[in-house]
CSV table of C-alpha atoms in Angstrom, one decimal:
chain,number,residue,atom,x,y,z
O,148,MET,CA,35.1,-49.2,-20.9
O,149,ASP,CA,30.9,-49.2,-21.6
O,150,TYR,CA,29.4,-46.1,-20.0
O,151,THR,CA,26.2,-44.6,-20.7
O,152,ALA,CA,26.0,-40.7,-20.6
O,153,GLU,CA,24.5,-38.4,-18.3
O,154,THR,CA,21.3,-36.7,-19.9
O,155,PRO,CA,21.8,-33.1,-19.7
O,156,GLN,CA,19.5,-31.4,-17.1
O,157,SER,CA,17.2,-29.0,-18.8
O,158,ILE,CA,17.8,-25.1,-16.8
O,159,ALA,CA,14.7,-24.2,-18.5
O,160,LEU,CA,13.1,-23.1,-15.3
O,161,SER,CA,9.0,-24.4,-15.2
O,162,PRO,CA,7.5,-23.7,-12.2
O,163,ARG,CA,4.3,-25.7,-10.8
O,164,TYR,CA,1.1,-24.1,-11.4
O,165,PHE,CA,2.0,-20.4,-12.3
O,166,TRP,CA,-0.3,-18.9,-14.0
O,167,ARG,CA,-3.4,-21.1,-12.3
O,168,ARG,CA,-2.1,-19.8,-9.4
O,169,LEU,CA,-2.2,-15.9,-10.7
O,170,ALA,CA,-5.3,-16.8,-11.4
O,171,ALA,CA,-6.9,-18.0,-8.3
O,172,TYR,CA,-5.0,-14.9,-6.6
O,173,THR,CA,-5.9,-12.4,-8.1
O,174,VAL,CA,-10.4,-13.5,-8.5
O,175,ASP,CA,-9.6,-14.3,-4.2
O,176,ILE,CA,-8.0,-10.7,-4.0
O,177,ILE,CA,-10.4,-9.1,-6.2
O,178,ILE,CA,-13.6,-10.7,-3.4
O,179,PHE,CA,-11.6,-10.7,-0.7
O,180,GLN,CA,-10.8,-6.7,-1.0
O,181,THR,CA,-14.8,-6.0,-2.8
O,182,VAL,CA,-16.3,-7.9,0.4
O,183,ILE,CA,-14.3,-6.5,3.4
O,184,LEU,CA,-14.3,-2.4,1.4
O,185,LEU,CA,-18.7,-3.3,0.7
O,186,ALA,CA,-18.7,-4.4,5.0
O,187,ILE,CA,-16.5,-1.2,5.6
O,188,TYR,CA,-19.1,1.4,3.8
O,189,SER,CA,-22.1,-0.1,5.6
O,190,PHE,CA,-20.6,1.3,9.1
O,191,THR,CA,-18.7,4.5,7.4
O,192,ALA,CA,-20.3,7.7,5.4
O,193,ALA,CA,-17.0,7.2,2.9
O,194,PRO,CA,-18.0,5.4,-0.3
O,195,PRO,CA,-16.4,1.0,-1.8
O,196,LEU,CA,-13.9,3.6,-4.1
O,197,ASP,CA,-12.6,6.5,-1.2
O,198,SER,CA,-12.0,3.8,0.3
O,199,LEU,CA,-9.7,1.4,-2.6
O,200,VAL,CA,-7.8,4.5,-3.5
O,201,HIS,CA,-7.4,6.6,-0.4
O,202,GLY,CA,-7.0,4.0,2.3
O,203,TRP,CA,-10.4,3.6,3.5
O,204,THR,CA,-10.1,8.1,4.7
O,205,SER,CA,-13.4,9.8,3.5
O,206,THR,CA,-11.4,13.8,2.7
O,207,GLN,CA,-13.9,16.5,3.1
O,208,CYS,CA,-12.3,20.2,1.4
O,209,THR,CA,-12.9,23.7,1.2
O,210,GLU,CA,-12.1,26.8,0.2
O,211,ALA,CA,-12.9,28.9,3.3
O,212,ILE,CA,-9.4,30.3,4.4
O,213,PRO,CA,-9.1,31.6,8.3
O,214,ASP,CA,-8.3,35.8,7.5
O,215,GLN,CA,-4.8,35.5,9.4
O,216,LEU,CA,-3.8,31.8,7.9
O,217,ALA,CA,-4.7,33.9,4.6
O,218,LYS,CA,-3.7,36.8,5.1
O,219,ARG,CA,0.5,34.8,6.0
O,220,ILE,CA,0.1,33.2,3.2
O,221,ASP,CA,-0.7,35.9,1.1
O,222,ALA,CA,2.4,37.7,3.3
O,223,GLY,CA,5.1,34.6,2.0
O,224,TRP,CA,4.1,34.1,-1.0
O,225,PRO,CA,3.2,37.0,-3.1
O,226,LEU,CA,1.7,36.6,-6.6
O,227,LYS,CA,3.0,37.5,-9.9
O,228,THR,CA,1.3,39.7,-12.3
O,229,GLY,CA,-1.0,37.0,-13.8
O,230,GLU,CA,-1.2,34.4,-11.2
O,231,ILE,CA,-4.2,33.3,-9.0
O,232,ARG,CA,-3.9,31.0,-6.1
O,233,GLY,CA,-5.4,27.7,-5.0
O,234,ALA,CA,-6.3,27.3,-1.4
O,235,ASP,CA,-8.1,24.8,0.7
O,236,ILE,CA,-8.5,22.9,4.2
O,237,CYS,CA,-8.7,19.3,4.4
O,238,ALA,CA,-10.3,16.4,6.3
O,239,GLU,CA,-9.2,13.4,6.3
O,240,THR,CA,-11.1,10.7,8.3
O,241,HIS,CA,-9.5,7.6,9.0
O,242,LEU,CA,-11.3,4.9,9.9
O,243,GLY,CA,-11.2,4.0,13.3
O,244,LEU,CA,-7.9,6.7,13.9
O,245,GLY,CA,-9.7,9.4,13.6
O,246,LYS,CA,-9.1,13.6,11.5
O,247,GLN,CA,-6.2,15.2,10.3
O,248,LYS,CA,-6.7,18.5,8.9
O,249,TYR,CA,-4.0,20.1,6.0
O,250,LEU,CA,-3.2,22.2,4.2
O,251,ARG,CA,-3.2,22.5,0.5
O,252,THR,CA,-2.1,25.5,-1.6
O,253,GLY,CA,-0.6,27.1,-5.3
O,254,VAL,CA,-1.0,29.1,-7.7
O,255,ALA,CA,-1.1,28.6,-11.2
O,256,GLU,CA,-0.5,31.5,-14.6
O,257,ASP,CA,-4.7,31.7,-15.0
O,258,SER,CA,-7.8,30.7,-14.5
O,259,ASP,CA,-7.9,27.6,-16.8
O,260,GLY,CA,-4.1,26.8,-15.4
O,261,LEU,CA,-4.5,22.4,-14.3
O,262,LEU,CA,-0.8,22.2,-12.9
O,263,TRP,CA,-0.6,24.1,-9.7
O,264,ALA,CA,3.2,23.4,-9.1
O,265,PRO,CA,4.7,23.5,-7.0
O,266,GLU,CA,2.2,22.3,-4.5
O,267,LEU,CA,2.5,23.1,-1.0
O,268,THR,CA,1.1,19.9,1.6
O,269,ILE,CA,0.9,20.6,5.5
O,270,PRO,CA,-0.7,19.7,8.6
O,271,LEU,CA,-3.3,22.4,10.7
O,272,ASP,CA,-3.8,22.0,14.4
O,273,ALA,CA,-7.2,22.5,15.4
O,274,ASP,CA,-6.3,25.6,15.8
O,275,ASN,CA,-5.3,25.9,11.7
O,276,ASN,CA,-1.9,27.0,12.4
O,277,PRO,CA,0.6,25.2,10.5
O,278,VAL,CA,2.1,22.6,11.9
O,279,THR,CA,6.0,22.3,10.2
O,280,LYS,CA,6.8,18.9,13.1
O,281,THR,CA,7.7,15.8,11.4
O,282,LEU,CA,4.2,13.5,12.4
O,283,PRO,CA,4.8,10.0,12.4
O,284,ALA,CA,2.1,8.4,10.3
O,285,TYR,CA,0.5,5.9,12.5
O,286,HIS,CA,-2.4,5.2,11.1
O,287,SER,CA,-0.6,4.4,8.0
O,288,LEU,CA,1.9,2.0,10.2
O,289,LEU,CA,-1.8,0.5,11.7
O,290,PHE,CA,-4.2,0.7,8.6
O,291,GLY,CA,-1.1,-1.6,7.2
O,292,ILE,CA,-1.2,-4.2,9.7
O,293,ALA,CA,-5.5,-4.7,10.1
O,294,THR,CA,-5.9,-5.3,6.6
O,295,THR,CA,-3.1,-7.4,6.3
O,296,ALA,CA,-4.7,-9.4,9.1
O,297,LEU,CA,-7.4,-9.1,7.6
O,298,ILE,CA,-6.7,-10.2,4.1
O,299,ALA,CA,-4.6,-13.3,6.1
O,300,LEU,CA,-7.8,-14.2,8.2
O,301,ALA,CA,-9.5,-14.6,4.9
O,302,PHE,CA,-7.5,-16.1,2.5
O,303,ALA,CA,-6.9,-18.7,5.4
O,304,TRP,CA,-10.6,-19.2,6.9
O,305,PHE,CA,-10.9,-20.9,3.5
O,306,SER,CA,-7.9,-22.5,2.4
O,307,ALA,CA,-8.2,-24.9,6.3
O,308,ASN,CA,-8.9,-28.0,7.3
O,309,GLY,CA,-10.4,-28.9,3.2
O,310,ARG,CA,-11.6,-26.0,2.2
O,311,ARG,CA,-10.5,-23.9,-1.4
O,312,THR,CA,-10.9,-20.0,-1.7
O,313,PHE,CA,-13.3,-19.4,-4.6
O,314,GLY,CA,-10.0,-18.8,-7.0
O,315,LYS,CA,-8.5,-21.9,-7.0
O,316,ALA,CA,-11.6,-23.8,-6.7
O,317,VAL,CA,-12.3,-22.5,-10.4
O,318,VAL,CA,-9.1,-23.8,-11.1
O,319,PHE,CA,-9.1,-26.5,-9.8
O,320,LEU,CA,-6.5,-25.7,-6.8
O,321,LYS,CA,-5.9,-26.7,-3.1
O,322,VAL,CA,-3.4,-26.4,-0.4
O,323,GLN,CA,-1.7,-28.6,1.6
O,324,SER,CA,0.9,-30.1,3.6
O,325,VAL,CA,3.4,-31.9,2.1
O,326,ASP,CA,2.6,-35.1,4.0
O,327,GLY,CA,-0.9,-35.3,1.8
O,328,LYS,CA,-2.7,-33.3,5.0
O,329,ASN,CA,-4.9,-30.5,5.5
O,330,PRO,CA,-3.3,-27.4,7.7
O,331,ASP,CA,-4.9,-26.5,10.4
O,332,LEU,CA,-6.5,-23.2,10.6
O,333,GLY,CA,-3.4,-22.2,12.2
O,334,THR,CA,-0.9,-23.2,9.8
O,335,ALA,CA,-2.8,-21.2,7.5
O,336,PHE,CA,-3.6,-18.6,8.9
O,337,LYS,CA,0.8,-19.1,9.2
O,338,ARG,CA,0.9,-19.1,5.8
O,339,GLU,CA,-1.0,-16.1,4.8
O,340,ILE,CA,0.0,-14.3,7.6
O,341,LEU,CA,4.1,-15.0,5.5
O,342,LYS,CA,2.3,-14.6,2.4
O,343,PHE,CA,1.5,-10.8,2.4
O,344,SER,CA,4.3,-10.3,4.6
O,345,PRO,CA,5.8,-7.5,1.7
O,346,ASN,CA,2.9,-5.9,2.8
O,347,LEU,CA,3.7,-5.6,5.9
O,348,LEU,CA,7.4,-4.2,5.3
O,349,PHE,CA,5.8,-1.3,2.7
O,350,SER,CA,3.8,-0.3,5.7
O,351,THR,CA,6.7,0.1,7.6
O,352,VAL,CA,9.1,2.0,5.1
O,353,ALA,CA,6.5,3.9,4.5
O,354,PHE,CA,5.7,4.8,8.4
O,355,ALA,CA,9.7,5.2,8.9
O,356,ILE,CA,9.5,7.9,6.1
O,357,SER,CA,7.0,9.9,7.9
O,358,LEU,CA,9.6,10.0,10.9
O,359,PHE,CA,11.9,12.3,9.1
O,360,PRO,CA,10.3,15.8,7.4
O,361,ILE,CA,9.1,16.4,5.0
O,362,TYR,CA,10.8,19.9,4.1
O,363,PRO,CA,13.6,21.4,5.0
O,364,THR,CA,12.9,24.3,7.1
O,365,GLU,CA,10.3,24.1,10.2
O,366,ASP,CA,8.9,27.8,9.5
O,367,PHE,CA,6.5,28.2,7.9
O,368,ASP,CA,7.1,31.9,6.5
O,369,ALA,CA,10.4,30.6,5.3
O,370,LEU,CA,8.8,27.7,3.5
O,371,LEU,CA,5.9,29.7,1.7
O,372,ARG,CA,8.9,31.8,0.1
O,373,MET,CA,10.8,28.4,-1.1
O,374,PHE,CA,7.5,27.6,-2.7
O,375,ARG,CA,7.4,31.4,-4.1
O,376,ASP,CA,11.2,31.0,-5.2
O,377,GLY,CA,10.4,27.7,-6.9
O,378,TYR,CA,11.3,25.2,-4.7
O,379,GLN,CA,10.1,21.1,-6.0
O,380,PRO,CA,9.3,18.6,-2.8
O,381,SER,CA,11.5,15.7,-3.1
O,382,ASP,CA,8.7,12.7,-4.0
O,383,ASP,CA,11.9,9.8,-3.3
O,384,GLY,CA,10.7,8.9,-0.7
O,385,THR,CA,7.4,7.3,-2.2
O,386,VAL,CA,9.5,6.1,-4.8
O,387,ASN,CA,11.8,4.6,-2.7
O,388,SER,CA,9.0,2.5,-0.6
O,389,TYR,CA,7.2,1.0,-4.0
O,390,LEU,CA,10.7,0.0,-5.0
O,391,THR,CA,11.3,-1.4,-1.1
O,392,TRP,CA,7.8,-3.5,-1.6
O,393,THR,CA,8.6,-4.2,-5.5
O,394,ILE,CA,11.6,-6.3,-4.3
O,395,ALA,CA,10.1,-7.7,-1.3
O,396,ILE,CA,7.3,-9.0,-3.8
O,397,MET,CA,10.7,-10.4,-6.0
O,398,ALA,CA,12.4,-11.8,-3.2
O,399,TRP,CA,9.6,-13.2,-1.6
O,400,TRP,CA,7.1,-14.7,-3.6
O,401,ALA,CA,8.4,-14.5,-7.3
O,402,TRP,CA,12.2,-16.2,-7.4
O,403,PRO,CA,11.7,-18.5,-5.2
O,404,PHE,CA,8.6,-19.5,-7.1
O,405,MET,CA,10.8,-20.3,-10.1
O,406,ILE,CA,14.0,-22.4,-8.6
O,407,TRP,CA,11.4,-24.6,-6.4
O,408,ARG,CA,9.4,-25.2,-8.9
O,409,GLY,CA,6.3,-23.6,-7.4
O,410,GLN,CA,7.2,-24.3,-3.6
O,411,THR,CA,7.5,-20.7,-2.3
O,412,PHE,CA,9.5,-19.2,1.0
O,413,TYR,CA,5.7,-18.8,3.3
O,414,ASP,CA,5.0,-23.1,1.4
O,415,ARG,CA,8.4,-24.0,2.7
O,416,ILE,CA,8.8,-22.5,5.7
O,417,CYS,CA,4.8,-24.2,7.0
O,418,ALA,CA,5.9,-27.5,5.6
O,419,CYS,CA,2.7,-26.8,2.7
O,420,GLU,CA,2.7,-26.8,-0.9
O,421,VAL,CA,0.1,-26.4,-4.1
O,422,VAL,CA,-1.8,-29.4,-5.6
O,423,SER,CA,-4.2,-29.5,-8.3
O,424,ASP,CA,-7.5,-31.6,-7.6
């Protein structure tokens, strides 16, 4: 019996335009982020670098601690021989979301000590009293949503109706519908919001973590004694939120890009694809 042997299918994954798309995204995110930061700087006193690193906030600190608070710290966390104390009050202003004061204090073994560990950081009320109750990070959640929406809108505007972002123009790529037409602004915005949905997930997880107590006690004086005895705050919440974000990125962007040869989840949902032009 004659037969034709079936050609073995290659199992090698060759995602389409991966490096060109990555290069385009890198160029675009740098440009859009820079423009947004400069726009923010023109309306606030926050330097662009401070805005980039700290989430569009302006922070001012002073070592002038009210006497009543300083005495309370000294009583609850007395210095040992050879130790010095560092303490200041910082006021952190979030863009359009008000101001939050907090106390930072710690000890070091000598004047050149760079490691103030453990360091206690706790919010203060208007009268400089420590706030030991949970403070939901609404500002972080709103900031995450707002920045994601702004970035998505910028990408969508330059991807809709036949236009291209700067990065895609450089590497000769463009977004189009699977039927070959140019997506309108609504479709492009939907695609970009879906693209940056891991950012929204990260903001949501960070907000959820803020709903739980940071320290195991709400008594400030007891907390001072715990730090005096060497208590080390856990940063598991921060680590877990970044881990969640990383997994979300891999699951949402990279994995489908590999198995569908260049079409991501958000491309499929919006019936779009990235093509060479």
